[in-house]
Structures are given as structure tokens and as C-alpha cells.
Short mmCIF file of C-alpha atoms and ligand atoms in Angstrom, two decimals:
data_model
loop_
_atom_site.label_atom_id
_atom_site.label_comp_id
_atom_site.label_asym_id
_atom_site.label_seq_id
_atom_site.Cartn_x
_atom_site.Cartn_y
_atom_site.Cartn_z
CA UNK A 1 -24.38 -5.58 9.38
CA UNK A 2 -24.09 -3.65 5.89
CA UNK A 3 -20.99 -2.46 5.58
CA UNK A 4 -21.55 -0.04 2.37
CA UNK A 5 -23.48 2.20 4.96
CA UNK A 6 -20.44 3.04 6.68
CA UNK A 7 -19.39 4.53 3.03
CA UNK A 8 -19.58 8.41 2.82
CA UNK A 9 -18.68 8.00 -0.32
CA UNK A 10 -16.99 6.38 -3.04
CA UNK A 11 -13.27 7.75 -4.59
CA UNK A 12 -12.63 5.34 -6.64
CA UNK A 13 -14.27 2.06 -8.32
CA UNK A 14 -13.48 -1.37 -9.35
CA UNK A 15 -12.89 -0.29 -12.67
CA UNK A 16 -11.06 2.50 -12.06
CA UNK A 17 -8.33 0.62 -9.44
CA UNK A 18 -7.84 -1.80 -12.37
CA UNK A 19 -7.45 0.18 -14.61
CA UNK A 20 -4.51 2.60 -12.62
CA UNK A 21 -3.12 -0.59 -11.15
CA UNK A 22 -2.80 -1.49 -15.16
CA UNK A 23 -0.92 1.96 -15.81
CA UNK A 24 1.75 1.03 -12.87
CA UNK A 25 2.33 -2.55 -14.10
CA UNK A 26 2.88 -1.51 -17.51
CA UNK A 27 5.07 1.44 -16.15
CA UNK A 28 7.07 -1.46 -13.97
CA UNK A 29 6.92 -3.56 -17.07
CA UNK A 30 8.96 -1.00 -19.25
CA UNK A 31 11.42 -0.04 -16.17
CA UNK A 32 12.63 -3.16 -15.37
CA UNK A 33 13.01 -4.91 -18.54
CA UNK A 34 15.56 -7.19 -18.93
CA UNK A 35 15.39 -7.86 -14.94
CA UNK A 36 14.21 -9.26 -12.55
CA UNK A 37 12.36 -7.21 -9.85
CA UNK A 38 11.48 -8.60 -6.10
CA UNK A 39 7.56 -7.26 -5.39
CA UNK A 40 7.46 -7.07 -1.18
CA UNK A 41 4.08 -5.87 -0.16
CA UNK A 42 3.35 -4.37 3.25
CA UNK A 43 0.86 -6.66 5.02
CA UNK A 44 -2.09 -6.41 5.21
CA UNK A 45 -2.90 -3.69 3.64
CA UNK A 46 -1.42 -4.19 0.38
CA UNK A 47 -2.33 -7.79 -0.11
CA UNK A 48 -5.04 -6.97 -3.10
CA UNK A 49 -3.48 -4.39 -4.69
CA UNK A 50 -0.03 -6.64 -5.05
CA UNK A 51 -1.94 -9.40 -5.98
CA UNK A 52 -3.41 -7.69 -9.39
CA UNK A 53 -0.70 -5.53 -9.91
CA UNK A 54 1.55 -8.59 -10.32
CA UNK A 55 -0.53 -10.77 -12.41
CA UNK A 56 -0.16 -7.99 -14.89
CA UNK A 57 3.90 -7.33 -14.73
CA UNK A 58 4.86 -9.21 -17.76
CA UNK A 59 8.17 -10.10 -15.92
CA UNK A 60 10.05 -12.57 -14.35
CA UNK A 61 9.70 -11.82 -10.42
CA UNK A 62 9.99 -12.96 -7.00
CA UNK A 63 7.43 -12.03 -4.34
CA UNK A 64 7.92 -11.44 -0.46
CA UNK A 65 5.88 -10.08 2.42
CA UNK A 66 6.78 -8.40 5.37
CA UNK A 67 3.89 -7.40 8.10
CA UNK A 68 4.24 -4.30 9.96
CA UNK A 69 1.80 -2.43 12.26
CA UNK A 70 1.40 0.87 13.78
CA UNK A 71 -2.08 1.91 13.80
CA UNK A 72 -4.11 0.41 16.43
CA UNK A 73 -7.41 0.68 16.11
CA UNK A 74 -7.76 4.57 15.19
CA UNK A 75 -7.63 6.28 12.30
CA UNK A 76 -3.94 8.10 13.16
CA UNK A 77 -0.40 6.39 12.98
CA UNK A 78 1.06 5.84 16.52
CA UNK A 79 3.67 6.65 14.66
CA UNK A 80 5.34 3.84 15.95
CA UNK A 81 6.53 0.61 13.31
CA UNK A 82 6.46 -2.84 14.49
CA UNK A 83 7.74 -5.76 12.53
CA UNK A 84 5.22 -8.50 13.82
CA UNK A 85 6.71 -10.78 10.33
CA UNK A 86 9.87 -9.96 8.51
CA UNK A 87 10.73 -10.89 4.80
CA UNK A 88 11.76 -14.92 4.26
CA UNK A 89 14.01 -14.20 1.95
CA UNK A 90 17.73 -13.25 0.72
CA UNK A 91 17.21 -9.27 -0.74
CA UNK A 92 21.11 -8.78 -1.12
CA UNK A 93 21.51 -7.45 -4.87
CA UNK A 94 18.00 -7.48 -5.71
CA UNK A 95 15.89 -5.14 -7.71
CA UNK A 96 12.90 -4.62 -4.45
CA UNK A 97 9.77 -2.86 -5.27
CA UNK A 98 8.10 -2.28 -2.04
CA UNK A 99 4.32 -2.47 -2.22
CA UNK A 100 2.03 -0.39 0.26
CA UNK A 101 -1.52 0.55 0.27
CA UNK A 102 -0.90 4.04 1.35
CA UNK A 103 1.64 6.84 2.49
CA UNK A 104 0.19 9.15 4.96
CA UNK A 105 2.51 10.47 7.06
CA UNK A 106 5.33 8.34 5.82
CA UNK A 107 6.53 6.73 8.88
CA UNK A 108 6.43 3.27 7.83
CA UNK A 109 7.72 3.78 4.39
CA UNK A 110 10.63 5.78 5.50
CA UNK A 111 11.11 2.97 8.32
CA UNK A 112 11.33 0.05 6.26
CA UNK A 113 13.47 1.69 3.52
CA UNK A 114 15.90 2.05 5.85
CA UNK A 115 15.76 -1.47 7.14
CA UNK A 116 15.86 -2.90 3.68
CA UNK A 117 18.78 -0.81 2.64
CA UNK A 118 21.05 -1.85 5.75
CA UNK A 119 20.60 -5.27 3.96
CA UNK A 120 22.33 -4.09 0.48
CA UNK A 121 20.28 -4.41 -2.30
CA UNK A 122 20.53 -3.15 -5.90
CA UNK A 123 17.96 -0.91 -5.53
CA UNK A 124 14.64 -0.09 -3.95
CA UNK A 125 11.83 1.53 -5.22
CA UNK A 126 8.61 2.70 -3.90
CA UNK A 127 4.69 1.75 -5.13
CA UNK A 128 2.13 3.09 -3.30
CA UNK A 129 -1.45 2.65 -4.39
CA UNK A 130 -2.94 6.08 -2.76
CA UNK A 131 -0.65 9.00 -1.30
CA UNK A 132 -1.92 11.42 1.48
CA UNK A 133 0.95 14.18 0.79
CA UNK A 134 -0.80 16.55 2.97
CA UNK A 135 -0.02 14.40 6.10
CA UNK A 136 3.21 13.80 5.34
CA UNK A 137 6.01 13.87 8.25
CA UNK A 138 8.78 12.26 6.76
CA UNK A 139 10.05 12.25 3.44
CA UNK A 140 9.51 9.51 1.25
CA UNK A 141 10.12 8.92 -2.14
CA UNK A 142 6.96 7.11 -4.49
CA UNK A 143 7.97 5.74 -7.90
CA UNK A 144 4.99 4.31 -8.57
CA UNK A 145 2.10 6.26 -6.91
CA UNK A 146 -1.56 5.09 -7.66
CA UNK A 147 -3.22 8.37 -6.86
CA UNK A 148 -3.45 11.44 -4.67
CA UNK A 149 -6.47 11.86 -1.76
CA UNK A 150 -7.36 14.54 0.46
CA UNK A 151 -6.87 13.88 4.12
CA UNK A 152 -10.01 11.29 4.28
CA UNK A 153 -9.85 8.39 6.19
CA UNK A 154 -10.76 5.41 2.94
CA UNK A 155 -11.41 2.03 3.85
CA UNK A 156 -11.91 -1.28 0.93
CA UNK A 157 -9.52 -2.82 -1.36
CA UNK A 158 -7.55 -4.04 1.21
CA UNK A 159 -7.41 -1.38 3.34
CA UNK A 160 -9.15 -1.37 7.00
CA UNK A 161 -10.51 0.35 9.72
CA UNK A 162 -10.27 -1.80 12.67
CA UNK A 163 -9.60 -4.80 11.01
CA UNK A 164 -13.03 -4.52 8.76
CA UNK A 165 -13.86 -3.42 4.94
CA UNK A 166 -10.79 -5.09 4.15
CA UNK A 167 -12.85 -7.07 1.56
CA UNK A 168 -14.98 -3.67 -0.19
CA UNK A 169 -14.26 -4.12 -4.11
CA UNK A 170 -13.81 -0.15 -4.14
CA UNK A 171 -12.02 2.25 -2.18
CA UNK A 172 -14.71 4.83 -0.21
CA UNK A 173 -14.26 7.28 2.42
CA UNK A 174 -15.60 6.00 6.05
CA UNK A 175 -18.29 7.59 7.44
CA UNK A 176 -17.28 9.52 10.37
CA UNK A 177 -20.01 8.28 12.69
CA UNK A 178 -18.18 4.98 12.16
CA UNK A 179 -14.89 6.35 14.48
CA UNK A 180 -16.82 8.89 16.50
CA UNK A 181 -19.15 6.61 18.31
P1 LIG B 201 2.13 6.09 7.53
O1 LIG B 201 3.18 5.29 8.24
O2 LIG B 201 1.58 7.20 8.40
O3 LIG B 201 2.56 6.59 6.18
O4 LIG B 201 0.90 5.18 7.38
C1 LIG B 201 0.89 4.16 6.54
C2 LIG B 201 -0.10 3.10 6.97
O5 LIG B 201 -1.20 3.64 7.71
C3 LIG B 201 -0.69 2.49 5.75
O6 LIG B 201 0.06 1.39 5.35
C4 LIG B 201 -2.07 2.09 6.22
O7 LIG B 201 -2.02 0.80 6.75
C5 LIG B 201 -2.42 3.06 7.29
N1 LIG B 201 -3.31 4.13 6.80
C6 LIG B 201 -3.02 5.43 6.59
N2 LIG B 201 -4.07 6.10 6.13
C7 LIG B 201 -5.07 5.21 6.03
C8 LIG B 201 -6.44 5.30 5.60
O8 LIG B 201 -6.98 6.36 5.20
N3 LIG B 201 -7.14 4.15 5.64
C9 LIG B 201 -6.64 2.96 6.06
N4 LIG B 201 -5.36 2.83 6.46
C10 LIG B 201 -4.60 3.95 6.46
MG1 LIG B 202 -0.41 -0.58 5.44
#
């Protein structure tokens, strides 16, 4: 199976992911000088995003993981969140920086900001790596927001459709003959 021709097209490269996801770590870098921030990402989506955005935070930090799901196998949000693994550690008085692929309608962002709050840390802050605004539902705040798409379905660089094109080293749009078969 070639994956790439299930690519409409591409929005954004290799280089140009590393070089926003550079930007936001510098951006972190300046904000939380002098602390000491606690990076969860949002499984799985986030996974490659978090991991080069924090080899390039020139910080002292703590990383955590939580794994939610709501999707199914479509390309719209049941709208639903599940925690199917929650964070393994202590967040009371910590600086979090939650790390998620995408905001779309906002549901799970809004959801998990909520939980993490009820548990009392310093502060929380939001980095998304893409941001669907015209879907949104439910407001969220982004701190650190990669960049803005158009209401496309985008698969690669960790994010999926069905489980696949988790591993593409770019971020495309699926093809829709891909979810309307
Ligand atoms: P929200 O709860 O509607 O904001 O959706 C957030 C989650 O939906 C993200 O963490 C992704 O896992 C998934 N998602 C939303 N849009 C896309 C997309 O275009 N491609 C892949 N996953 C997406
Ligand atoms: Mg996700």
C-alpha cells in the first residue's frame, strides 16, 4: 500500500514543522524562565510533535502523558472524551503545558482543562500544533498555537486517520476517497 496516494495534498513540510515547532520552544523558552514547566501531551496524537518540541526547550522540565479518545474511526469528534490512561504523576503546583496535535471543535481541550484544574496546579497553558477555529464548539484558550487550517481533514506527523499515517514526515490533507469508500 502507498500511503502518499491517499495525500491530496501537502500543508506543511518537514522543514517547515521544525522550523514552527522551533518558534514555540523558543517562545516557551523565554516564558518560563527561571521555572520549571510540566510538558503533558495528549496521546497519540501529539507524541511527535512533543517529542521535538521538547528537545528544543532549553529548560528544566518534567514530561507526562495522558491518552484520551473520542474519535472512532471517522473523521468527526463523537464529541465524547474518554480517559483510556490518565497522567502518573503529582500536577499539584506545577507549571502544565498541555500538548495536543489539534483543536477542532475543542471538546477535548476544554475537557481536560477542566480535569487538570480540579487537581490545583499553578497554572495551565495550552500548545496546540494546528487549530481548526472554524469548527470550534467550545471555547478554548491556545498559548502556543502552531498554525491555522481550513476545515480539512490532515493526516502525518502524528496525526491519524483510522489509526494509519501516523508515521508521514509531513502533515497533508487526506484524500477524500480515502473516508468515502
Ligand atoms: P476536538 O476535541 O474536536 O477539538 O478534537 C481534537 C482531537 O480530534 C485531536 O486531538 C485529534 O486527535 C482529532 N482530530 C481533529 N481534527 C483532526 C484532523 O484533521 N486529523 C486528525 N485528527 C483530528
Ligand atoms: Mg489528539
Amino acid at each position: 500500500m502507498d500511503i502518499q496516494k491517499d495525500i491530496k495534498e501537502v500543508l506543511f513540510t518537514t522543514e517547515k514543522l521544525a522550523e514552527r515547532t522551533a518558534e514555540i520552544a523558543a517562545q516557551i523558552t523565554r516564558d518560563y524562565a527561571g521555572k520549571e514547566p510540566m510538558f503533558v501531551g495528549v496521546l497519540r496524537g501529539s507524541f511527535i510533535f512533543m517529542g521535538d518540541l521538547v528537545r528544543q526547550v532549553k529548560l528544566p522540565c518534567k514530561l507526562d502523558f495522558l491518552a484520551v479518545s473520542s474519535y472512532g474511526s471517522g473523521t468527526a469528534s463523537s464529541g465524547q472524551v474518554c480517559i483510556l490512561k490518565d497522567l502518573s504523576e503529582d500536577v499539584t503546583g506545577r507549571d502544565l503545558i498541555l500538548v495536543e496535535d489539534i483543536v477542532d471543535s475543542g471538546n477535548t481541550l476544554h475537557y481536560l482543562v477542566e480535569m487538570l484544574h480540579a487537581r490545583k496546579p499553578a497554572s495551565i497553558r495550552l500548545c496546540a500544533l494546528l487549530d481548526k477555529p472554524s469548527r470550534r464548539t467550545k471555547p478554548v484558550e491556545v498559548a502556543y498555537s502552531g498554525f491555522s487550517i481550513p476545515d480539512d481533514f490532515v493526516v502525518g506527523y502524528g496525526l491519524d486517520y483510522a489509526e494509519q499515517y501516523r508515521n508521514l514526515p509531513y502533515i497533508g490533507i487526506l484524500a477524500p476517497h480515502v473516508y468515502e469508500k
